[in-house]
CSV table of C-alpha atoms and ligand atoms in Angstrom, one decimal:
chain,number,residue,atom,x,y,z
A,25,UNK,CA,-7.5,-0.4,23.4
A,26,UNK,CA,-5.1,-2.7,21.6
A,27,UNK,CA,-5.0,-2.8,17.5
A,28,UNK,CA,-2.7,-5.8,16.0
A,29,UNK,CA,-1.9,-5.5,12.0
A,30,UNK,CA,-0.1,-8.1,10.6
A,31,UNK,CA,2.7,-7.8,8.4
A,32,UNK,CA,2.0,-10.8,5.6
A,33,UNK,CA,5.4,-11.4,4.5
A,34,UNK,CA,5.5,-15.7,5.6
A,35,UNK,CA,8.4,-16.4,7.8
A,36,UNK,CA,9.1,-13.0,7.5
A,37,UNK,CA,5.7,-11.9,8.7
A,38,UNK,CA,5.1,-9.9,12.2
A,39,UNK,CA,2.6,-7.9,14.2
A,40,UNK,CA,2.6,-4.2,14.5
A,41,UNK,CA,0.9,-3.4,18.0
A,42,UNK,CA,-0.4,-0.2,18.7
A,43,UNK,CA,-1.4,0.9,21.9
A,44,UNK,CA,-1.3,3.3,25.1
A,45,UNK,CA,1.1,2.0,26.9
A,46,UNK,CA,4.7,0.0,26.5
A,47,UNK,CA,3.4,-2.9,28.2
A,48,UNK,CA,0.5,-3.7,25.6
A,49,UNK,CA,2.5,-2.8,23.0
A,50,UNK,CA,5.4,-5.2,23.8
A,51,UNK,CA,4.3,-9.0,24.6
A,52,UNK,CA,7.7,-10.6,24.0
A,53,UNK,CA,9.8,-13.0,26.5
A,54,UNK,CA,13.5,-12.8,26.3
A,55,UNK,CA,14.6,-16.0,28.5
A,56,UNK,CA,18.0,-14.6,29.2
A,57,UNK,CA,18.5,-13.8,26.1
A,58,UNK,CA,20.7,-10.0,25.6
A,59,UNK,CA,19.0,-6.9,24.2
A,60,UNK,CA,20.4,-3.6,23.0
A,61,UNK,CA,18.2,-0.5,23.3
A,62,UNK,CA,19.6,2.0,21.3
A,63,UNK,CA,17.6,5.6,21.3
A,64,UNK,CA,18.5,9.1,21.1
A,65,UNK,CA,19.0,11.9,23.2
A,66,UNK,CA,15.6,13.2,23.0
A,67,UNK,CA,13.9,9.6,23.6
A,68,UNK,CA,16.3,7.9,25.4
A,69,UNK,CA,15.5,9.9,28.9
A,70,UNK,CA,11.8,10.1,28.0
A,71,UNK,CA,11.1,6.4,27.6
A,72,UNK,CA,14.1,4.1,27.8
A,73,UNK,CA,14.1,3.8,31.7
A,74,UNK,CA,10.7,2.2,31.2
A,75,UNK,CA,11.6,-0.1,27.9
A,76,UNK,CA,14.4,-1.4,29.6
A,77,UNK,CA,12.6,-2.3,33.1
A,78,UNK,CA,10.3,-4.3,31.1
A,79,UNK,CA,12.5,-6.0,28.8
A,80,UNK,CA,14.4,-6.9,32.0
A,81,UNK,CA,10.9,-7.9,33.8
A,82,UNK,CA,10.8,-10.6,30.6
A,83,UNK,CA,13.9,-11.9,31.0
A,84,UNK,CA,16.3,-9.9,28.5
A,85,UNK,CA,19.5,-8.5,29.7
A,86,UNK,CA,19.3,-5.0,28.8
A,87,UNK,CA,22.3,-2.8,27.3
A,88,UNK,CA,21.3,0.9,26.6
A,89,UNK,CA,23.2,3.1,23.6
A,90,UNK,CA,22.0,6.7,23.0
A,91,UNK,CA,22.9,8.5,19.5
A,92,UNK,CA,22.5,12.4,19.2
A,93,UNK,CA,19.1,13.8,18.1
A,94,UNK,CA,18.9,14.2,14.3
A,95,UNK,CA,19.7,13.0,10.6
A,96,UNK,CA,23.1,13.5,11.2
A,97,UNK,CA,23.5,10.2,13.2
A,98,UNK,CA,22.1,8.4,10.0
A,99,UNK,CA,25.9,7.9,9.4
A,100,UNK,CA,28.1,5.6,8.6
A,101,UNK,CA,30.5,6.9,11.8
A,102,UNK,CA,27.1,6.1,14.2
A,103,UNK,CA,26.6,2.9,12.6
A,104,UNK,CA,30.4,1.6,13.6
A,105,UNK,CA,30.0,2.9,17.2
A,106,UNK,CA,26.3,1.5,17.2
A,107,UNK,CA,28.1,-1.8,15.6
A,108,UNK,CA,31.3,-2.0,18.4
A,109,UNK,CA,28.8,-1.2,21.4
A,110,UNK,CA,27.2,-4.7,20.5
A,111,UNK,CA,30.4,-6.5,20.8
A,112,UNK,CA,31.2,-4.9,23.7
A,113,UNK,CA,27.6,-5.5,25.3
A,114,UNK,CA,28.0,-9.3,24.4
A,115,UNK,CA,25.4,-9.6,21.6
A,116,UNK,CA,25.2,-13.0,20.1
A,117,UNK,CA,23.4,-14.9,17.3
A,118,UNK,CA,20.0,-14.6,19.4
A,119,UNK,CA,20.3,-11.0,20.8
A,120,UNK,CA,18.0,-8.5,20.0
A,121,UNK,CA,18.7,-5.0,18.9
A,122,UNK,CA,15.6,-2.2,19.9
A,123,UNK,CA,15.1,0.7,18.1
A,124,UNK,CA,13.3,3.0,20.4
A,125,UNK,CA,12.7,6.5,18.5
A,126,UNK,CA,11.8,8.0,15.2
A,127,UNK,CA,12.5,7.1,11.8
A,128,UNK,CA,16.5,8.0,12.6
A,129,UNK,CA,16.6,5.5,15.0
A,130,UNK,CA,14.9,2.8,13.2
A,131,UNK,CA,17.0,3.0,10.2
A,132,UNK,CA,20.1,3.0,12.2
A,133,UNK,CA,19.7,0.5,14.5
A,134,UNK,CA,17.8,-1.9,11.6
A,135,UNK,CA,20.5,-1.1,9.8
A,136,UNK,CA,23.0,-2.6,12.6
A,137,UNK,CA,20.7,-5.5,13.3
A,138,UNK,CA,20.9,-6.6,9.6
A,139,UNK,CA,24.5,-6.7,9.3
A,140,UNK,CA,25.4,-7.8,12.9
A,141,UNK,CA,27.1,-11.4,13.0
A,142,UNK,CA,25.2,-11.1,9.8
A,143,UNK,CA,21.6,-10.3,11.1
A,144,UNK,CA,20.3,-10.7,14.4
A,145,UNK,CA,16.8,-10.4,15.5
A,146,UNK,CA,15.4,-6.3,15.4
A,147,UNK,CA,12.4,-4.6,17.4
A,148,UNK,CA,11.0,-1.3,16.4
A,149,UNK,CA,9.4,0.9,18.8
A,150,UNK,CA,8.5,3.9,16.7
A,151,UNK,CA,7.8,7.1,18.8
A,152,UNK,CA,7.3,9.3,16.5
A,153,UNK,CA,3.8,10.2,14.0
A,154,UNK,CA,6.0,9.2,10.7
A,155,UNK,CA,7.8,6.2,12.0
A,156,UNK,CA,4.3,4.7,13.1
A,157,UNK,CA,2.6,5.2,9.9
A,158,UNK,CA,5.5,4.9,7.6
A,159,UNK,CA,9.2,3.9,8.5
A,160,UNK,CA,9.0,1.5,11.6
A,161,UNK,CA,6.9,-0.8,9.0
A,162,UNK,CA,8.2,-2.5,5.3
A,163,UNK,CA,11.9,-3.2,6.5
A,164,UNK,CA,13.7,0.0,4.8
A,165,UNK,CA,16.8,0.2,6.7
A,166,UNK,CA,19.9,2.3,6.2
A,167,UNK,CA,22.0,5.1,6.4
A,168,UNK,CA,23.0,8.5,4.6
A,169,UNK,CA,26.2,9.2,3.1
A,170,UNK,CA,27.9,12.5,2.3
A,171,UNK,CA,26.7,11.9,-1.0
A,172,UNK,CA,23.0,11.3,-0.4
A,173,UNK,CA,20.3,9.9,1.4
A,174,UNK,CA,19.9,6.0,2.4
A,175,UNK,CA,22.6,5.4,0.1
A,176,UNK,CA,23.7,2.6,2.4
A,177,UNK,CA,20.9,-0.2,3.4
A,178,UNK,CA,19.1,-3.2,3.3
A,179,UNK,CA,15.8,-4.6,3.4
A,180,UNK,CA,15.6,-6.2,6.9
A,181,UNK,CA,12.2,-7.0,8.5
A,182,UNK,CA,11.6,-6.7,12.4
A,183,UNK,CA,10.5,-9.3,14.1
A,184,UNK,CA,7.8,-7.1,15.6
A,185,UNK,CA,6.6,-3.4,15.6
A,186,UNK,CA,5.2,-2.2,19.2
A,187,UNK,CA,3.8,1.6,18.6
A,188,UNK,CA,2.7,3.3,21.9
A,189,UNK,CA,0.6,5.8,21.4
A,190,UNK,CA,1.4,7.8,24.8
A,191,UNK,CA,4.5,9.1,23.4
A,192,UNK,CA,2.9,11.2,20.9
A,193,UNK,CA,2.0,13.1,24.0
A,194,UNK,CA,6.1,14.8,23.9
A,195,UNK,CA,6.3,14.4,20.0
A,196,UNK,CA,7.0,18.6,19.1
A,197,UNK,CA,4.3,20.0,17.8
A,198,UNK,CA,6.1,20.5,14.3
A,199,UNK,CA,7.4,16.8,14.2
A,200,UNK,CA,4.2,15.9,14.7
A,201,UNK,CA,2.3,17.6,11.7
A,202,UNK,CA,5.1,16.3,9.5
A,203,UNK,CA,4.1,13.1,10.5
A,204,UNK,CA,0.4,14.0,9.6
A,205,UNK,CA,1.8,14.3,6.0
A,206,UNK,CA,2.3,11.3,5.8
A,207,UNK,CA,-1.3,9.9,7.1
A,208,UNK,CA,-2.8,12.1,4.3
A,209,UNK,CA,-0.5,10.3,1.8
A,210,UNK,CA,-2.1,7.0,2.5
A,211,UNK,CA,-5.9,8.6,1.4
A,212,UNK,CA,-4.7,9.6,-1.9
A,213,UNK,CA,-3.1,7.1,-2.9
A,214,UNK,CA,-5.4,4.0,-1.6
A,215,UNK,CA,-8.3,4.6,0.7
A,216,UNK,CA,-10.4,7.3,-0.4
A,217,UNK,CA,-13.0,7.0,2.4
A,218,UNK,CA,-10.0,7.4,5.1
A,219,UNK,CA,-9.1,10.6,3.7
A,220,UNK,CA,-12.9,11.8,3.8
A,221,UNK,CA,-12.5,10.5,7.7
A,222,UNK,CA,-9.1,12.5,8.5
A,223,UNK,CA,-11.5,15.8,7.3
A,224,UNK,CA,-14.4,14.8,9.5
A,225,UNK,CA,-11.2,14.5,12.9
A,226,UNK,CA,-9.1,16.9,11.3
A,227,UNK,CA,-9.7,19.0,14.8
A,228,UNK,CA,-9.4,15.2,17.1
A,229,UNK,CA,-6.3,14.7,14.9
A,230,UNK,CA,-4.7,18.2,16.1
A,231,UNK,CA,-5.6,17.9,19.5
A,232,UNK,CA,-4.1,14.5,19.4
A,233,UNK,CA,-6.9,12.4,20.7
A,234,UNK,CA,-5.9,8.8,21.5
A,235,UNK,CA,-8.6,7.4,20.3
A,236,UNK,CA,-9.0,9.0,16.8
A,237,UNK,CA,-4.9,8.3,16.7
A,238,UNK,CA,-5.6,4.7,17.1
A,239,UNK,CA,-7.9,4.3,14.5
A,240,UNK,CA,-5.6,6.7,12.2
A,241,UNK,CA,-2.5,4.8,12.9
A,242,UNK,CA,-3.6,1.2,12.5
A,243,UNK,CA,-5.0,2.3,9.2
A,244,UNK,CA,-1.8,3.8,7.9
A,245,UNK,CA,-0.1,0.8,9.2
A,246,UNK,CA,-2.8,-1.7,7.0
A,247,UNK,CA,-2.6,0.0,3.8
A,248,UNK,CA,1.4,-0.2,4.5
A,249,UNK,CA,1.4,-3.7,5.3
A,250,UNK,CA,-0.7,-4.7,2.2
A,251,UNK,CA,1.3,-2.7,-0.3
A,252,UNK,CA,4.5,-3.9,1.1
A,253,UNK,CA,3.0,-7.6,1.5
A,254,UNK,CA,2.5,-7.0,-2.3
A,255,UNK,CA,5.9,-6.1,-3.3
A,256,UNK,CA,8.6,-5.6,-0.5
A,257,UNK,CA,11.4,-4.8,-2.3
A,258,UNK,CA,10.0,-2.2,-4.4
A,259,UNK,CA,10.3,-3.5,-7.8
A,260,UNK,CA,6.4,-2.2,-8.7
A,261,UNK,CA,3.8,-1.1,-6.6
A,262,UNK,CA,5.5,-0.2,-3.1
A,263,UNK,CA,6.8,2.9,-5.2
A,264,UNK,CA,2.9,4.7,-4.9
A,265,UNK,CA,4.4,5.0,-1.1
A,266,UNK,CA,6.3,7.9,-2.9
A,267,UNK,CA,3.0,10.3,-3.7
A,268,UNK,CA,4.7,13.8,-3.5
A,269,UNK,CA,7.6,12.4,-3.1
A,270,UNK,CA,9.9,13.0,-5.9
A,271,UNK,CA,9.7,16.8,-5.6
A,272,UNK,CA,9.8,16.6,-1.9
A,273,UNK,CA,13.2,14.8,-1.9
A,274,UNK,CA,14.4,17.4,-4.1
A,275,UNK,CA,13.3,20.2,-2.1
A,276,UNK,CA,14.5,18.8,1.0
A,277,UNK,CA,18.3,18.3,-0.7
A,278,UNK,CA,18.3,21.6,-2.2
A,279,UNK,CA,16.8,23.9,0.4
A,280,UNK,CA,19.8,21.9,2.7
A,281,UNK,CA,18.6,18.9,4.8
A,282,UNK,CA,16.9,19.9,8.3
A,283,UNK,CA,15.4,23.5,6.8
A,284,UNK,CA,11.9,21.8,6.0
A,285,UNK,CA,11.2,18.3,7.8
A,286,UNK,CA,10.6,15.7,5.9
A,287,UNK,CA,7.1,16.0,6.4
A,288,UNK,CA,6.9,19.2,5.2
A,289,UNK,CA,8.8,18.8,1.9
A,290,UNK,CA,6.2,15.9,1.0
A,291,UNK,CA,3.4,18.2,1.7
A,292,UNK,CA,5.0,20.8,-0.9
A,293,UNK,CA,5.9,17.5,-3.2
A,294,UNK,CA,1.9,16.3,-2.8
A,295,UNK,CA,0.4,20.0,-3.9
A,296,UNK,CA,2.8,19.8,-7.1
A,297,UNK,CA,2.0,16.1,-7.7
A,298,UNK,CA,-1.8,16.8,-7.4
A,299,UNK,CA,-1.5,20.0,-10.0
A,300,UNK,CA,0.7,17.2,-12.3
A,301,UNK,CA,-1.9,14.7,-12.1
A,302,UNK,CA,-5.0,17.4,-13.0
A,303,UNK,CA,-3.1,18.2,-15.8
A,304,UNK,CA,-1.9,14.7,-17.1
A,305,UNK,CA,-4.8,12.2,-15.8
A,306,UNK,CA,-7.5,14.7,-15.1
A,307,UNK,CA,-7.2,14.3,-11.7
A,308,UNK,CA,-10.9,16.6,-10.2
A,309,UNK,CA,-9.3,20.1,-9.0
A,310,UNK,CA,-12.0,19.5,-6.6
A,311,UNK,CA,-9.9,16.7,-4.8
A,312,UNK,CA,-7.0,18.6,-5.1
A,313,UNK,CA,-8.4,21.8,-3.5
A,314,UNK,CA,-9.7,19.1,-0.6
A,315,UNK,CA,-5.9,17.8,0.0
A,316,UNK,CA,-4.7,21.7,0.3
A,317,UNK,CA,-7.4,22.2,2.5
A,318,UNK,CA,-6.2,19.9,4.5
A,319,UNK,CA,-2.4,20.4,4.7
A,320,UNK,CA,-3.6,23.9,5.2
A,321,UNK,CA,-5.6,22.9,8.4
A,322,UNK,CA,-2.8,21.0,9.7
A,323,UNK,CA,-0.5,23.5,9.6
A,324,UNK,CA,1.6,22.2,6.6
A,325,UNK,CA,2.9,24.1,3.7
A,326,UNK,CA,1.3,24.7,0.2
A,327,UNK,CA,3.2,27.0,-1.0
A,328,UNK,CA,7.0,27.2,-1.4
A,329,UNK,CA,8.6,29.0,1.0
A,330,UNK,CA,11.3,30.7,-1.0
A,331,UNK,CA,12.8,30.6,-4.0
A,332,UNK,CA,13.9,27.1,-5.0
A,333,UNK,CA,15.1,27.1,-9.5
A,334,UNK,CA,13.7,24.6,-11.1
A,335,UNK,CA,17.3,23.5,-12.9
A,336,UNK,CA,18.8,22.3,-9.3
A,337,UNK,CA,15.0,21.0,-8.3
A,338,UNK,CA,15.1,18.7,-11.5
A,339,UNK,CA,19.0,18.0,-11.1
A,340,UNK,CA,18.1,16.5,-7.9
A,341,UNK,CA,15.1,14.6,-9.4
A,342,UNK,CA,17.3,12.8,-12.0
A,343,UNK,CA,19.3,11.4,-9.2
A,344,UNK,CA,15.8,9.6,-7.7
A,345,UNK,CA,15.9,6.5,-7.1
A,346,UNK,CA,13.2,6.1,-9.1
A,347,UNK,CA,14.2,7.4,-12.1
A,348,UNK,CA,15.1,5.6,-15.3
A,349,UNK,CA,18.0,6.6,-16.7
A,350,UNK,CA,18.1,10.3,-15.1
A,351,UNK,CA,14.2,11.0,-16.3
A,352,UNK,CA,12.1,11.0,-13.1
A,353,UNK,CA,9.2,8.4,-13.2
A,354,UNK,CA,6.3,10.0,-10.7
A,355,UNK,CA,3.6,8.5,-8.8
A,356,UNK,CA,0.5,10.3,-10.4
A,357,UNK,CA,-3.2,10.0,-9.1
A,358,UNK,CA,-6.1,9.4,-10.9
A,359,UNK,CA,-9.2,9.9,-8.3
A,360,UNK,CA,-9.2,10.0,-4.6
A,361,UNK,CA,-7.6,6.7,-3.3
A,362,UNK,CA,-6.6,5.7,-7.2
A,363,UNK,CA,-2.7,6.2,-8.3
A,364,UNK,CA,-0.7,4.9,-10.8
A,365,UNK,CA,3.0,4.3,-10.6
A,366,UNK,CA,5.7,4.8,-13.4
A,367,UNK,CA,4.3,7.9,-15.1
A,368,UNK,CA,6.6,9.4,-17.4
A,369,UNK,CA,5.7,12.9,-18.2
A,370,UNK,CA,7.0,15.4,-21.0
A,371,UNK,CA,9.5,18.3,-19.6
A,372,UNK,CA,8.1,20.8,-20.9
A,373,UNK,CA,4.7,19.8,-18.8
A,374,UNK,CA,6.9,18.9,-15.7
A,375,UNK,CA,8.7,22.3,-15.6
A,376,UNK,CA,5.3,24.6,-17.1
A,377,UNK,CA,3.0,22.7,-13.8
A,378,UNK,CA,6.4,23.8,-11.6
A,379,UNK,CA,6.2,27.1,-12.6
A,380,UNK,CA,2.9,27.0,-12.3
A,381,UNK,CA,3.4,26.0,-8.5
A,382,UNK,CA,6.2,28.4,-7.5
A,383,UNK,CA,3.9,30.9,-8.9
A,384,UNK,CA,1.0,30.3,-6.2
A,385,UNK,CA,-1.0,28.1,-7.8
A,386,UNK,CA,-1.9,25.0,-4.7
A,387,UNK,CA,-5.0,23.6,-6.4
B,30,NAD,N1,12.6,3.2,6.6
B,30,NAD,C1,11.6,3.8,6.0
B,30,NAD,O1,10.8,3.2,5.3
B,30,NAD,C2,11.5,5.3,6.1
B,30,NAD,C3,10.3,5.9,5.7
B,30,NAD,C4,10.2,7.3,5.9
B,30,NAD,C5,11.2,8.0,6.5
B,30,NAD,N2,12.3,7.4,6.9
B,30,NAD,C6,13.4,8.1,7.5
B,30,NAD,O2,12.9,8.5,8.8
B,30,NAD,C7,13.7,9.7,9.2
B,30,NAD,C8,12.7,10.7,9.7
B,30,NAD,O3,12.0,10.2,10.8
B,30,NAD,P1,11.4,11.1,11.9
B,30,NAD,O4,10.7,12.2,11.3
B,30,NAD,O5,10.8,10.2,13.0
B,30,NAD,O6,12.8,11.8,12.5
B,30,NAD,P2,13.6,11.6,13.8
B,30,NAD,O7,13.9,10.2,14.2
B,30,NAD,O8,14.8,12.5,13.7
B,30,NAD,O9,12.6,12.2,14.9
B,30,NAD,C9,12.2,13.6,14.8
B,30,NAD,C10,12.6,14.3,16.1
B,30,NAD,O10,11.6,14.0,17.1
B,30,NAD,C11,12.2,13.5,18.3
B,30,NAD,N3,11.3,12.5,18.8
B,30,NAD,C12,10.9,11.4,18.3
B,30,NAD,N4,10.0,10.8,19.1
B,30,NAD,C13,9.8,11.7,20.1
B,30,NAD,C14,8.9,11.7,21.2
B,30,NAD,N5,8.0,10.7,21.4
B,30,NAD,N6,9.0,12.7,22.1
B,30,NAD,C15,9.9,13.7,21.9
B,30,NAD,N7,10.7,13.8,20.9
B,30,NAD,C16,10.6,12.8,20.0
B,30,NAD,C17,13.6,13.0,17.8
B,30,NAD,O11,14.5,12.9,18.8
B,30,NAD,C18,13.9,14.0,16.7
B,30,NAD,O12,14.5,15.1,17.3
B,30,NAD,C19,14.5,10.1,8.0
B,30,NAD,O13,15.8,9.8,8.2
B,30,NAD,C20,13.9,9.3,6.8
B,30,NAD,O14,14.8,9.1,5.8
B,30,NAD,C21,12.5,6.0,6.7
């Protein structure tokens, strides 16, 4: 079954397609027009055999570029070989450039397609849990540099989003609960009756059952849409994206990046924003001890799995693109489905609910 979410952004606006199978996904007609599919060396082999025959079968001629796996080709090196393989392929003003992977790939490849000849048209087809729910949709594209994370970027919508669901089927099975992070994210901070479904399919969602993964992605994908429809470049209310967020970024930098995915990290950063937000907004420990339960059942972590000081946690926080003037400004909840954005909280409270956290407490 095909689910279409729309994207409100006028001219700017697209469809995200979500469906079992490429051809579903991916109505568009290419009338000679060039197309480079860039994926990496996990993806590529998996699926860009059958991208490329059907961008071919709608008239596109089809140029294929494969990065190696990982955040390291989030780089400013990959972009200039990503950036020369489209001048060598030919790519003109009305080219297309297809990002055919996870959330590495999308940035990358957006990233290209925004600053080729000066932006050229950009298609994501997100195979991965998190870029379906989170980064193939919004227009967040970008690099890392030695320095930090997307410190190079743009805001650069595709012209379409075309999820298949049948290539979840060879997601790993950790990349895949990270991802689940993420769909939990979207019930705290807007929707409280999805989070109360995601309990009742907690099981479907593990076994990965298509249809329960249909319903679950097109709703990430909506609350997405709207917020970004609301404020795309993140000057208010596309910051409550960020629930668990701030800490997770910090634990992700300081624990060294690839040692907890990202997915993992924000389930860390959502235990500690939960315990923040009973204490400052009287968020119900009840709905707290639901979200654990959760993460728990999905296989994510609660707990910290080391020892991670809270001077080079908070060092790292100051740095946040969020924060205002080197104080961290957190997305806090209120109720289930109700957050608020901005929250400055005292130190002392910030650092006491830490050590609070790397003491055990998870609820
Ligand atoms: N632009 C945004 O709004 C936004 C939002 C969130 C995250 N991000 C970025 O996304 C990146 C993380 O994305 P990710 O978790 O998808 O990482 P990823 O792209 O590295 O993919 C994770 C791993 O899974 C593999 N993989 C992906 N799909 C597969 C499939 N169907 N079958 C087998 N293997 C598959 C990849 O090759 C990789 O090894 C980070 O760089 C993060 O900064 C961007």
């Amino acid at each position: 079954m095909e689910r279409i979410v729309r994207v409100e952004l006028g001219q700017r606006g697209y469809d995200i397609r979500i469906a079992d199978d490429f051809t579903v996904a991916l109505p568009m007609a290419g009338e000679g027009r060039a197309a480079l599919v860039v994926a990496d060396a996990h993806t590529g082999p998996l699926y860009a055999a059958a991208v490329q025959e059907l961008l071919a079968d709608r008239g596109f001629a089809c140029t294929y570029h494969e990065v190696p796996a990982g955040e390291g080709s989030k780089s400013l090196a990959q972009l200039g070989i990503l950036l020369e393989r489209a001048v060598a392929a030919g790519l003109d003003r009305k080219s297309l450039i297809v990002a055919l992977g996870g959330g590495v790939i999308g940035d990358l490849a957006g990233c290209a397609a925004a600053v080729y000849l000066r932006g050229v048209a950009f298609l994501q087809i997100p195979t991965s849990l998190l870029a379906m729910v989170d980064s193939a949709v919004g227009g967040k594209t970008g690099v890392n540099l030695p320095q930090g994370k997307n410190l190079v970027g743009a805001f650069y919508q595709p012209v379409a989003v075309a999820a298949n669901l049948a290539t979840l089927e060879s997601l790993p099975e950790r990349e895949y609960r990270s991802g689940l992070a993420e769909v939990i994210k979207y019930g705290i901070i807007y929707d409280a009756d999805f989070f109360a479904y995601l309990e009742q399919q907690q099981a479907a969602l593990l076994r990965r059952a298509p249809e329960v993964l249909g319903e679950v992605v097109a709703r990430c994908c909506e609350i997405k849409a709207a917020v970004v429809a609301q404020d795309e470049r993140e000057s208010g209310l596309r910051a409550i994206l960020n629930y668990g967020h701030t800490l997770g970024h910090a634990l992700e930098a300081v624990a060294g990046y690839g040692v907890l995915l990202h997915g993992e990290a924000v389930a860390l950063g959502m235990v500690y924003a939960n315990l923040v937000s009973t204490t400052v907004l009287g968020f119900p420990s009840e709905d707290a001890r639901r979200i654990t339960a959760l993460l728990e059942a999905w296989g994510l972590p609660v707990r910290l799995p080391g020892t991670f000081g809270w001077e080079a946690l908070r060092g790292v926080m100051a740095t946040d693109k969020k924060a205002d003037r080197r104080v961290p400004t957190l997305v806090l909840a209120e109720a289930m489905g109700r957050v608020r954005f901005g929250c400055r909280v005292p130190e002392a409270e910030l650092a006491g609910v830490y050590a609070r956290f790397a003491g055990g407490a998870a609820a």
